[in-house]
Coordinates of C-alpha atoms in Angstrom, one line a residue:
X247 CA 2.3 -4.0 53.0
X248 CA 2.7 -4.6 49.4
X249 CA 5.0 -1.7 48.7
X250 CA 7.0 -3.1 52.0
X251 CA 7.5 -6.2 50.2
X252 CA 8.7 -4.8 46.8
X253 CA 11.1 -2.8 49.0
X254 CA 12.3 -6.1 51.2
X255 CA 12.7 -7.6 47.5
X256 CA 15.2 -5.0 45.9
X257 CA 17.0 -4.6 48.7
X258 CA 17.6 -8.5 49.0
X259 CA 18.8 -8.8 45.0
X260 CA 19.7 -5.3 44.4
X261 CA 20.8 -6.4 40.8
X262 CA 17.8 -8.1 40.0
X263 CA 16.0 -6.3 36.4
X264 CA 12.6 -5.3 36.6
X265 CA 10.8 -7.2 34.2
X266 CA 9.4 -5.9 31.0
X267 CA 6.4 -7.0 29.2
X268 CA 7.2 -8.2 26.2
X269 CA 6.2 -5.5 23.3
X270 CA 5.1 -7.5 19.6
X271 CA 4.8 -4.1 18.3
X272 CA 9.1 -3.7 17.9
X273 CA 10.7 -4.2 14.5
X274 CA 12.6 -7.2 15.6
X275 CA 9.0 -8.6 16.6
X276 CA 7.5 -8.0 13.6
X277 CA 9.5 -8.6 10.8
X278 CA 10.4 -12.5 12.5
X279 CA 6.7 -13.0 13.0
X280 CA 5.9 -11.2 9.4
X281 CA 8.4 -14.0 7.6
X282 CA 7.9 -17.0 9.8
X283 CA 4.6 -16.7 8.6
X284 CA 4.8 -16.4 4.8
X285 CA 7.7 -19.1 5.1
X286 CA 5.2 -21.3 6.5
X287 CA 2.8 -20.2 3.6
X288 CA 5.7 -21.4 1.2
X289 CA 6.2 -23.9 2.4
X290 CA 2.5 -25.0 2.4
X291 CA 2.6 -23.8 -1.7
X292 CA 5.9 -26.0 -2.1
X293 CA 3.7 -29.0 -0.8
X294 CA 0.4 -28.9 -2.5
X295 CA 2.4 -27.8 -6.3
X296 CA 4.9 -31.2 -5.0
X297 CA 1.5 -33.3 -4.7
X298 CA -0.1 -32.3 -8.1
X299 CA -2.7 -30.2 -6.4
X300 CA -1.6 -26.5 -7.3
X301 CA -0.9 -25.1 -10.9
X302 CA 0.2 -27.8 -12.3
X303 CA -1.6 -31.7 -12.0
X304 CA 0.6 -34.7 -11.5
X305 CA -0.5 -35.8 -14.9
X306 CA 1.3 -32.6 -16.3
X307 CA -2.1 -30.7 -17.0
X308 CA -3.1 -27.5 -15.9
X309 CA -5.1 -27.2 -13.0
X310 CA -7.9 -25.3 -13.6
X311 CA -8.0 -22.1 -11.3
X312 CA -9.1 -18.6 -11.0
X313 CA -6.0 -17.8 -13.3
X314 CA -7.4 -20.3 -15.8
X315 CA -9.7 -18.1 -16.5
X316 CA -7.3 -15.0 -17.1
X317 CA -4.7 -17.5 -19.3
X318 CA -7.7 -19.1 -21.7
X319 CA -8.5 -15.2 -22.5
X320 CA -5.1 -14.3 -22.9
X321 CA -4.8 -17.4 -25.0
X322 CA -7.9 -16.9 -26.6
X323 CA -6.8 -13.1 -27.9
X324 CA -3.6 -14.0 -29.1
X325 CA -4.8 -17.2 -30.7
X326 CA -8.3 -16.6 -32.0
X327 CA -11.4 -14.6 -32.1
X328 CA -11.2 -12.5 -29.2
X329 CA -14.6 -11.1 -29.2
X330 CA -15.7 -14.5 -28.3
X331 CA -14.9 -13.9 -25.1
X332 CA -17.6 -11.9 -24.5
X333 CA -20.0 -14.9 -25.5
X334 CA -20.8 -17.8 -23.2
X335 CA -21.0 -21.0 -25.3
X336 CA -18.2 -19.8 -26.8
X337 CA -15.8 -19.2 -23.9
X338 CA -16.9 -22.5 -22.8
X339 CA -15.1 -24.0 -25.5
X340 CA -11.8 -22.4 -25.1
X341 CA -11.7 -23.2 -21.7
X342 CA -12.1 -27.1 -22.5
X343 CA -9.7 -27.1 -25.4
X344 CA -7.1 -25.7 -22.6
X345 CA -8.2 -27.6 -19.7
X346 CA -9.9 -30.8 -18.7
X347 CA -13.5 -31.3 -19.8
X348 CA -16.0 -30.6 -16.6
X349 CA -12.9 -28.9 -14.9
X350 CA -14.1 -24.9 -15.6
X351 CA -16.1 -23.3 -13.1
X352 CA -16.7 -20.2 -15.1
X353 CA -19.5 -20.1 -17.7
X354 CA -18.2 -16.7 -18.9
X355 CA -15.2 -14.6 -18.9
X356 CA -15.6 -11.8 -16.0
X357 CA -16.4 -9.9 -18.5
X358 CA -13.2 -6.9 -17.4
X359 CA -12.9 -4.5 -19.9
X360 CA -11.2 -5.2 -23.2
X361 CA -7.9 -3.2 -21.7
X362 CA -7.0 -5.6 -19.3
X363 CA -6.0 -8.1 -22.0
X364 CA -3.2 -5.8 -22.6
X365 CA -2.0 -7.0 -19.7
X366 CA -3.2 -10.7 -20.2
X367 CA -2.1 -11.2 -23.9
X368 CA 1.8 -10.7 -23.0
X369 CA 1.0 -13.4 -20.0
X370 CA -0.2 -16.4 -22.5
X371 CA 2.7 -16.0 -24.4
X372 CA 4.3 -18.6 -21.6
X373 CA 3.5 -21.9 -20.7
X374 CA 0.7 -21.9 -18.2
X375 CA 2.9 -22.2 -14.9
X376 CA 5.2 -20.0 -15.7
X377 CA 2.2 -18.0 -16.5
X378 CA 0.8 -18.4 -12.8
X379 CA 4.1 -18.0 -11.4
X380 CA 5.5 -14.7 -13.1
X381 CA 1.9 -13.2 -12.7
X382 CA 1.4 -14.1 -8.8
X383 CA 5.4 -12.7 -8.6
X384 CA 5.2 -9.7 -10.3
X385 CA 1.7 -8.3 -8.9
X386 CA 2.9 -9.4 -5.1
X387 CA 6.0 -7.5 -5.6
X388 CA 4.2 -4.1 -7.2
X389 CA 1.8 -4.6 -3.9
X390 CA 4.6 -4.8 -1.4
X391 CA 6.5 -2.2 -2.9
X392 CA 3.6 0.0 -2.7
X393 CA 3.1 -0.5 0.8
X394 CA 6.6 -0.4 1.6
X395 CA 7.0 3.4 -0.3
X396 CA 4.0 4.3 1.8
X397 CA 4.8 3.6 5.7
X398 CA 9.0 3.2 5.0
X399 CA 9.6 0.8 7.6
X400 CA 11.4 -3.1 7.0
X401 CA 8.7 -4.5 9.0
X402 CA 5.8 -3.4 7.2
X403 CA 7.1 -5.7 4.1
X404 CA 7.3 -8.7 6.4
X405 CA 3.6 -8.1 7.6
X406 CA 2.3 -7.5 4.2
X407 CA 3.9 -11.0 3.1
X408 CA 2.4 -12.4 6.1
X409 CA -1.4 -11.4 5.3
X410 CA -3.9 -14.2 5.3
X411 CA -5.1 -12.5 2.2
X412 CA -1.9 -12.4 0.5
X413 CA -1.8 -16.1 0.9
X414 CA -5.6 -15.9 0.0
X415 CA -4.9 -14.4 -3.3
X416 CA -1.6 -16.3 -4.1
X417 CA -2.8 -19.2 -4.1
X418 CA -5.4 -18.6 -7.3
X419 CA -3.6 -16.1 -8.9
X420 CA -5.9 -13.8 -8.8
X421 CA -6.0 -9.8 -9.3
X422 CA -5.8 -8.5 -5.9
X423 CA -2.6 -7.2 -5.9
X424 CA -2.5 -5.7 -9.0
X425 CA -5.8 -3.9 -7.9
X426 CA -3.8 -2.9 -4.5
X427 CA -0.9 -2.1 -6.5
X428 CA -2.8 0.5 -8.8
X429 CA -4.8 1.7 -5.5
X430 CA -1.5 2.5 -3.5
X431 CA 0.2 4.1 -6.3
X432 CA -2.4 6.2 -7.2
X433 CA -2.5 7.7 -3.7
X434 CA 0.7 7.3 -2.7
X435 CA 1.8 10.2 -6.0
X436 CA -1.7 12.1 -5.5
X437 CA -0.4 14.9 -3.5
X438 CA 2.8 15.4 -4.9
X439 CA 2.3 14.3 -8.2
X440 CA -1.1 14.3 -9.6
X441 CA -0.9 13.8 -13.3
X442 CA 1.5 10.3 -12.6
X443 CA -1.4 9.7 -10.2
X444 CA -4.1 9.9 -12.8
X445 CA -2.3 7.3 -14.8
X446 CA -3.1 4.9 -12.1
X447 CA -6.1 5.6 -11.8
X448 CA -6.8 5.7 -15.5
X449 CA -5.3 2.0 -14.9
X450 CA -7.6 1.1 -12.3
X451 CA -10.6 0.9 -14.7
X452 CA -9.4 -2.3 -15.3
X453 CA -11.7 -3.0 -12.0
X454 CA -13.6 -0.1 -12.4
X455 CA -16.3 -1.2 -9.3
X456 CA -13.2 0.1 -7.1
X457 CA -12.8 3.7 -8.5
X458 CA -16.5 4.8 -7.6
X459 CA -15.6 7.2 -4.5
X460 CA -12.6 8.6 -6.8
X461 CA -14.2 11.4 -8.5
X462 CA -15.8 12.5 -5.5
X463 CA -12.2 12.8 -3.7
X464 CA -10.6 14.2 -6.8
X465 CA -13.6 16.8 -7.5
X466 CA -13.6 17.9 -3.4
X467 CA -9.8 18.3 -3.5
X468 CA -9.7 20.1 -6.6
X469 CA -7.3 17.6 -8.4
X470 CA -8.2 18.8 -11.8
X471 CA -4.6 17.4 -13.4
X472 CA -5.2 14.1 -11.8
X473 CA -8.5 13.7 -13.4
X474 CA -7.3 14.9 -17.0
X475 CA -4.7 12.6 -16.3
X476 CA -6.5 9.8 -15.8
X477 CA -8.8 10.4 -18.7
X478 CA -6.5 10.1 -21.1
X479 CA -4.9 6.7 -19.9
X480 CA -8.1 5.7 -20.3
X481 CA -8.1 6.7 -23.6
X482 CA -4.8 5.6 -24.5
X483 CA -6.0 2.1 -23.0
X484 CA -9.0 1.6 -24.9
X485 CA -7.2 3.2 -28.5
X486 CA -4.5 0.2 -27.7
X487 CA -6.8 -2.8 -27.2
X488 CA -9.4 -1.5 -30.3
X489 CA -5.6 -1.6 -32.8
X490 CA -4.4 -4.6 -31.6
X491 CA -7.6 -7.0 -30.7
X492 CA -10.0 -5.1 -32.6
X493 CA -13.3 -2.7 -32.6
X494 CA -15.7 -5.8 -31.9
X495 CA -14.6 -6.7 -28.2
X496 CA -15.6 -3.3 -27.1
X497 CA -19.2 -4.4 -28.9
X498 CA -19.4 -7.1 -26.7
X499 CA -18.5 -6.0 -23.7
X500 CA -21.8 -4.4 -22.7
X501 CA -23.4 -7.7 -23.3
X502 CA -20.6 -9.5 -21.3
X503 CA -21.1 -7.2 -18.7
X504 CA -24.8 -7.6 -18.5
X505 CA -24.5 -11.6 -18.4
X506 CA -21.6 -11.3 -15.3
X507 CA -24.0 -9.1 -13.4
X508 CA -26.8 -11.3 -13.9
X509 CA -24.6 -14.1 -12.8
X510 CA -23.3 -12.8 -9.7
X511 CA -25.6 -10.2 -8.2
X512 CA -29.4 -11.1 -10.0
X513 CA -28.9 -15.1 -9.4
X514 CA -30.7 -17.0 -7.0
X515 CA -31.9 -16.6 -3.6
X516 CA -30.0 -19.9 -2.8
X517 CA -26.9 -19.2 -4.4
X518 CA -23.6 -18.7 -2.5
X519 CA -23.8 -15.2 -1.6
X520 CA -21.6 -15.9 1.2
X521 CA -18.3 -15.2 -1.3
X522 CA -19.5 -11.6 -2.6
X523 CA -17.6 -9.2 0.4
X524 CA -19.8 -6.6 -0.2
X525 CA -22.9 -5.0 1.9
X526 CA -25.2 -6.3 -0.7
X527 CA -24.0 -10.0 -0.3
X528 CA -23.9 -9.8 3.2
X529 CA -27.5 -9.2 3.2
X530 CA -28.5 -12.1 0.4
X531 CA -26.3 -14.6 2.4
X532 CA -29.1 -14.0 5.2
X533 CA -31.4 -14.6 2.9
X534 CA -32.5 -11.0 2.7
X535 CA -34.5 -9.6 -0.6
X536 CA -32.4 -8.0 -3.3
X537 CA -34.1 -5.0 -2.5
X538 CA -33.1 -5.0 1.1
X539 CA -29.8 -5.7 -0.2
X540 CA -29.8 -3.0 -2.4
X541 CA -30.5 -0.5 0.1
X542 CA -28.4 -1.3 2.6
X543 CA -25.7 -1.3 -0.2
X544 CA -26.5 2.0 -1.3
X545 CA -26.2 3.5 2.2
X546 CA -23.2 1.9 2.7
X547 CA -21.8 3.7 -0.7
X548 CA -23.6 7.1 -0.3
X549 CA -22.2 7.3 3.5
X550 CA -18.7 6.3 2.5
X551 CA -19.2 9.2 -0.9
X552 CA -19.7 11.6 2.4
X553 CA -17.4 10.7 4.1
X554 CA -14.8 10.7 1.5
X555 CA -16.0 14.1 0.3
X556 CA -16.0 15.5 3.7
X557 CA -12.5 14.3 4.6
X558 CA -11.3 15.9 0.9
X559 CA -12.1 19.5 1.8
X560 CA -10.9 19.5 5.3
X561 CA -7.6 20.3 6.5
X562 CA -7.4 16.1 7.4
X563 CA -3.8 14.6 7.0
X564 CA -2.9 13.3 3.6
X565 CA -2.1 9.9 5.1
X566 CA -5.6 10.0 7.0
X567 CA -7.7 10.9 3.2
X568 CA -5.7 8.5 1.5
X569 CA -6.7 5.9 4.5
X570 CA -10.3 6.9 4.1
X571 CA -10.5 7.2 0.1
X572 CA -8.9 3.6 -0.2
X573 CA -10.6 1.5 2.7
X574 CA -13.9 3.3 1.7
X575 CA -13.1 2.0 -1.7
X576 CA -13.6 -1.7 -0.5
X577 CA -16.9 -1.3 0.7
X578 CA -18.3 1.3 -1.9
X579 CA -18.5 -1.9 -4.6
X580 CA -21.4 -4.5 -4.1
X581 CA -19.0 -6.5 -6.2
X582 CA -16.2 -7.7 -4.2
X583 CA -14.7 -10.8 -3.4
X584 CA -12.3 -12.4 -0.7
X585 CA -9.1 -12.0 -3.1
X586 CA -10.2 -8.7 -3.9
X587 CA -9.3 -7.7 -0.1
X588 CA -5.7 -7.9 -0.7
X589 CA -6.3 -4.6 -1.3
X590 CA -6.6 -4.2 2.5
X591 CA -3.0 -3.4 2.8
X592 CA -3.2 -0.2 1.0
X593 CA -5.5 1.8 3.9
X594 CA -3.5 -0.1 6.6
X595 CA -0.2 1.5 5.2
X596 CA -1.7 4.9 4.9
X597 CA -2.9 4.5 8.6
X598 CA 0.1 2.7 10.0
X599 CA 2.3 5.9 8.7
X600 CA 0.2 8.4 10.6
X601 CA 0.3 6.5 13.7
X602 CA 3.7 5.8 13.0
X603 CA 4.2 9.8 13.4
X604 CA 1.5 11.2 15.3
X605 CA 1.4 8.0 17.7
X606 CA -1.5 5.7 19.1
X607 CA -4.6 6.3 20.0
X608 CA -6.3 4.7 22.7
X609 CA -7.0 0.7 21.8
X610 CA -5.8 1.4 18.6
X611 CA -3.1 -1.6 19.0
X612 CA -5.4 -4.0 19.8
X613 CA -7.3 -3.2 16.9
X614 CA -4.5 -4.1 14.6
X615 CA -3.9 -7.5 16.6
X616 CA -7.6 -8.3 15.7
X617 CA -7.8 -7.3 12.2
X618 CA -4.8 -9.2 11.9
X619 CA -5.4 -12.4 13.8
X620 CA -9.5 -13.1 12.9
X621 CA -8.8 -13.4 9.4
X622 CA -5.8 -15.6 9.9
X623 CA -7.7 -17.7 12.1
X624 CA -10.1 -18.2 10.0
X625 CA -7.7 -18.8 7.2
X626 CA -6.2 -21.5 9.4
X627 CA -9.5 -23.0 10.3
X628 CA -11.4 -23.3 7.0
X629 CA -8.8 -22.7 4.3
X630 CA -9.9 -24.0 0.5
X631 CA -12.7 -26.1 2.4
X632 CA -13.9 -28.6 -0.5
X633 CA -17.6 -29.1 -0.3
X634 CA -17.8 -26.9 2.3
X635 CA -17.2 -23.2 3.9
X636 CA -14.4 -21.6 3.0
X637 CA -12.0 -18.8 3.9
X638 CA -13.8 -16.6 0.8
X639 CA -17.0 -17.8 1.6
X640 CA -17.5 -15.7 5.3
X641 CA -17.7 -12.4 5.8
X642 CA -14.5 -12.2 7.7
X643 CA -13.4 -10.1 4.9
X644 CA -15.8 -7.5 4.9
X645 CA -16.2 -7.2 8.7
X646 CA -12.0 -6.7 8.7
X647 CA -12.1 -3.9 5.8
X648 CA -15.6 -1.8 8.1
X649 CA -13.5 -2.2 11.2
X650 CA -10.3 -0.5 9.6
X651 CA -13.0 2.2 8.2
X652 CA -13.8 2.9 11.3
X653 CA -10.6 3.3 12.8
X654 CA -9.6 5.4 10.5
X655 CA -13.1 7.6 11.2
X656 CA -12.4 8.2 14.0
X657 CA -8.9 8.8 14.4
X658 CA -9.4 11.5 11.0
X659 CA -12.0 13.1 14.1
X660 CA -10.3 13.5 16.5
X661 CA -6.9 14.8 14.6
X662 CA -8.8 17.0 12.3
X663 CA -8.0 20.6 11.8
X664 CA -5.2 22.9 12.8
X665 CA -7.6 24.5 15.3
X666 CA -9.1 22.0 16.8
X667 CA -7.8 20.5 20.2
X668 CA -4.9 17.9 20.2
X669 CA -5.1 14.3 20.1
X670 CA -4.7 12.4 22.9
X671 CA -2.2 9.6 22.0
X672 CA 0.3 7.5 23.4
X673 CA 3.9 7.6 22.4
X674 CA 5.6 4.7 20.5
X675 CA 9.4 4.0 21.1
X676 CA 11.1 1.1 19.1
X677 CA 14.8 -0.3 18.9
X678 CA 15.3 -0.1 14.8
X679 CA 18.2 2.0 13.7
X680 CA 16.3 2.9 10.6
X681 CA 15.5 6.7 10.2
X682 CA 12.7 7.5 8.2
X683 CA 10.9 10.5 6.5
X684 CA 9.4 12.9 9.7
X685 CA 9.6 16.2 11.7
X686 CA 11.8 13.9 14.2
X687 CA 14.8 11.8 14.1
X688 CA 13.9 8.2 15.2
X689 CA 14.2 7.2 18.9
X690 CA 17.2 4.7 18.8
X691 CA 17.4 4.5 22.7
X692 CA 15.7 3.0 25.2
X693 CA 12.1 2.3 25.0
X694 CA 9.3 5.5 26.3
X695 CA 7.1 5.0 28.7
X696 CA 3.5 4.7 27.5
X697 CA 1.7 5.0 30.6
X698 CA -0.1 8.3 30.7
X699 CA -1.5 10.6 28.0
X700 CA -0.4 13.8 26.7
X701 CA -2.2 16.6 27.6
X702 CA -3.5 19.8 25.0
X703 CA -3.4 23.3 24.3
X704 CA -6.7 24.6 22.5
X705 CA -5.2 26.1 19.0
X706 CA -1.6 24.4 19.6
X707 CA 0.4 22.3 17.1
X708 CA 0.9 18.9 17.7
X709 CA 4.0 17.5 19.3
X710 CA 4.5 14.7 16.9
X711 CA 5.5 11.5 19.0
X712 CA 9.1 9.7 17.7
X713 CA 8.6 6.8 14.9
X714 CA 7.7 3.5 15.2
X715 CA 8.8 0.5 12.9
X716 CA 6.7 -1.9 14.4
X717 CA 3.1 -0.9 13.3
X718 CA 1.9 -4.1 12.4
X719 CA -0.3 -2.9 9.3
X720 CA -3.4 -5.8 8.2
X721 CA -2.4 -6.8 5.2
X722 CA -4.4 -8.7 4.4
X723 CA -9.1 -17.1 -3.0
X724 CA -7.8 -20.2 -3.4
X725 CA -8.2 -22.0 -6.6
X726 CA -12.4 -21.3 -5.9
X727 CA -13.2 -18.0 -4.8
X728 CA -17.0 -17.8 -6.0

């Protein structure tokens, strides 16, 4: 009876269209989602800078912010003793001669290695919002270019702009996208170009807490340039900052280091453990034992070294290693924060260019609607929450980088291997005239029919499904973070 009815229907209106669901996964969707959204996040900046609240106070002071921090040293090196950055009482007083009296939250500098004033020393040469401004610019751009380079598609810039932790980490300033930048780039020239690689990872020591599963890629995959490479930046790095700052900062920096950890992951039961995205503070925002914590940390990092080493010696995809090496990365650290995750975008560009040529796997769509959308809700929800929970302060974070680990588990399974049996997956059709690096031209026509799944041949090679711009990758700190 129902088909009778369908039937009565087209023969009444012949020229009626069947209607299509609408698909958010095309370019055109993407990209005018991916910059509504970070125009609405300007727009929000424009309004809090306008009412003295950002950067710059309506009294024409500095607002004291993560960034703070990174100016006073920069200030600090250029201007004074810069070894006393690595002493508590006496980074206390550069911050108040800078800022107002009671406005720093930091007792100490982070206590980064002496190289990364390299980078912050040029920075205090401005005044301090041009300061905040070029930094925030300059990272964001080296992020997005990053993840543009790795997936190729217009859409995928729109969507990293769009990221509730882009907008996380703009708003303080804070390191994340230089972190991501140094991640992607490292990865992005690994397999083509190891020793340009090594540089950025030799860079990357700046955070060192997010190179720890890098020697076990590098030593499984037998990238014996990339690690030379990388050894001497770091070299090259430390012989800089001991000429132009001096042999005593490196002297303090153990002691810094040892006060910093002491600070964030020996403190208090009661402290807010809730902003550390890590395993570790995971467990001591429950009010677990630091042992507990521990453990669970270290299983979390030994299971992602065997994972990472695994992947490295198979015959894996590049995109799918880089995928695993980089989100694995993220949860190896017990020392991790919300901004930090702006990071996120660097495994979500490695894993939206394989799906982008090998196609979907099953639920692997929603997926990316819900790593996407939980973190912006929450974003939306609790913000820069003063005197209570903010966005930094759940583990929204952590929860979004595990889930894109798994994903990428599992899809590195069931692809694995020349031999093994071939992937189920759904082809991906799109209406973008853009062509793109691939086996196949891109699909300019109309859109493919996703209803059934392809079927294998034991010991075949994979048909590789057409490209797709709209992958919409999760990209992913306000002035507190901590």
């Amino acid at each position: 009876m129902i088909y009778a009815a369908e039937r009565h229907r087209r023969e009444t209106n012949p020229d009626r269209k069947p209607s299509r669901a609408v698909d958010i996964f095309k370019s055109w969707w993407l990209q005018s989602f991916g910059y509504a959204l970070a125009a609405l996040y300007l727009a929000y900046f424009v309004i809090v800078y306008r009412a003295g609240s950002w950067i710059v106070g309506s009294t024409g002071l500095p607002i004291y912010t993560d960034f703070a921090v990174f100016w006073a040293a920069g200030m600090q090196t250029l201007h004074g003793n810069p070894a006393a950055l690595y002493d508590s009482g006496e980074f206390m007083k550069v911050q108040a001669a800078l800022f107002r009296p009671g406005d720093a939250f930091y007792p100490s500098w982070p206590s980064y290695p002496p190289t990364f004033l390299l980078v912050l020393a040029p920075l205090a040469l401005l005044p301090y919002g041009s300061a905040f401004i070029t930094w925030d610019v300059v990272s964001l751009l080296g992020c997005v270019a990053v993840v543009y380079l790795t997936v190729r598609r217009r859409a995928a810039i729109a969507l990293a702009l769009a990221a509730p932790f882009t907008a996380w980490n703009f708003i303080a300033a804070q390191n994340g996208f230089l972190t991501a930048s140094l991640l992607g780039a490292s990865l992005l020239f690994l397999d083509r170009r190891p020793v340009m690689a090594g540089a950025f990872i030799g860079c990357l020591t700046y955070k060192p807490q997010f190179g720890i599963l890098f020697p076990v890629a590098l030593i499984a995959s037998h990238q014996w340039r990339a690690i030379a490479s990388a050894g001497v930046t770091v070299a090259l790095l430390a012989a800089g900052s001991v000429i132009l700052f001096g042999a005593e900062l490196w002297a303090g920096f153990p002691r810094g280091l040892a006060a910093q950890g002491e600070l964030n992951l020996l403190a208090d039961p009661e402290s807010n453990w809730g902003y550390l995205q890590s395993a570790y503070g995971l467990v001591r925002s429950l009010h677990g034992p630091a042992k507990l914590a521990w453990l669970v940390q270290g299983l979390v990092t030994l299971g992602g070294a065997a994972i990472v080493w695994k992947s490295w010696r198979s015959r894996v995809r590049y995109e799918l290693k880089a995928a695993i090496l980089s989100a694995g990365a993220l949860l190896a650290t017990p020392y991790a924060f919300a901004y930090d995750m702006a990071a996120i975008v660097v495994p979500a560009a490695f894993l939206a260019a394989d799906q982008l040529s090998r196609g979907f796997l099953q639920g692997e769509k929603t997926t990316w609607i819900v790593l996407f959308g939980a973190p912006l809700a929450v974003l939306v929800t609790l913000g820069d929450n003063a005197g209570g929970t903010t966005f930094g302060g759940t583990p929204v974070s952590l929860f979004a980088a595990l889930v894109l680990f798994c994903v990428i588990v599992r899809r590195a399974l069931r692809s694995s291997g020349n031999n093994s049996r071939r992937v189920p997956k759904t082809r991906v059709s799109f209406r973008d005239g853009q062509s793109g690096p691939g086996p196949e031209p891109m699909n300019t026509g109309q859109a493919t029919d996703f209803s059934g799944l392809c079927s294998w041949i034991p010991g075949s090679r994979a048909e590789l499904a057409p490209r797709n711009e709209g992958v919409p990758a999760f990209f992913p700190h306000p002035a507190k973070f901590r």
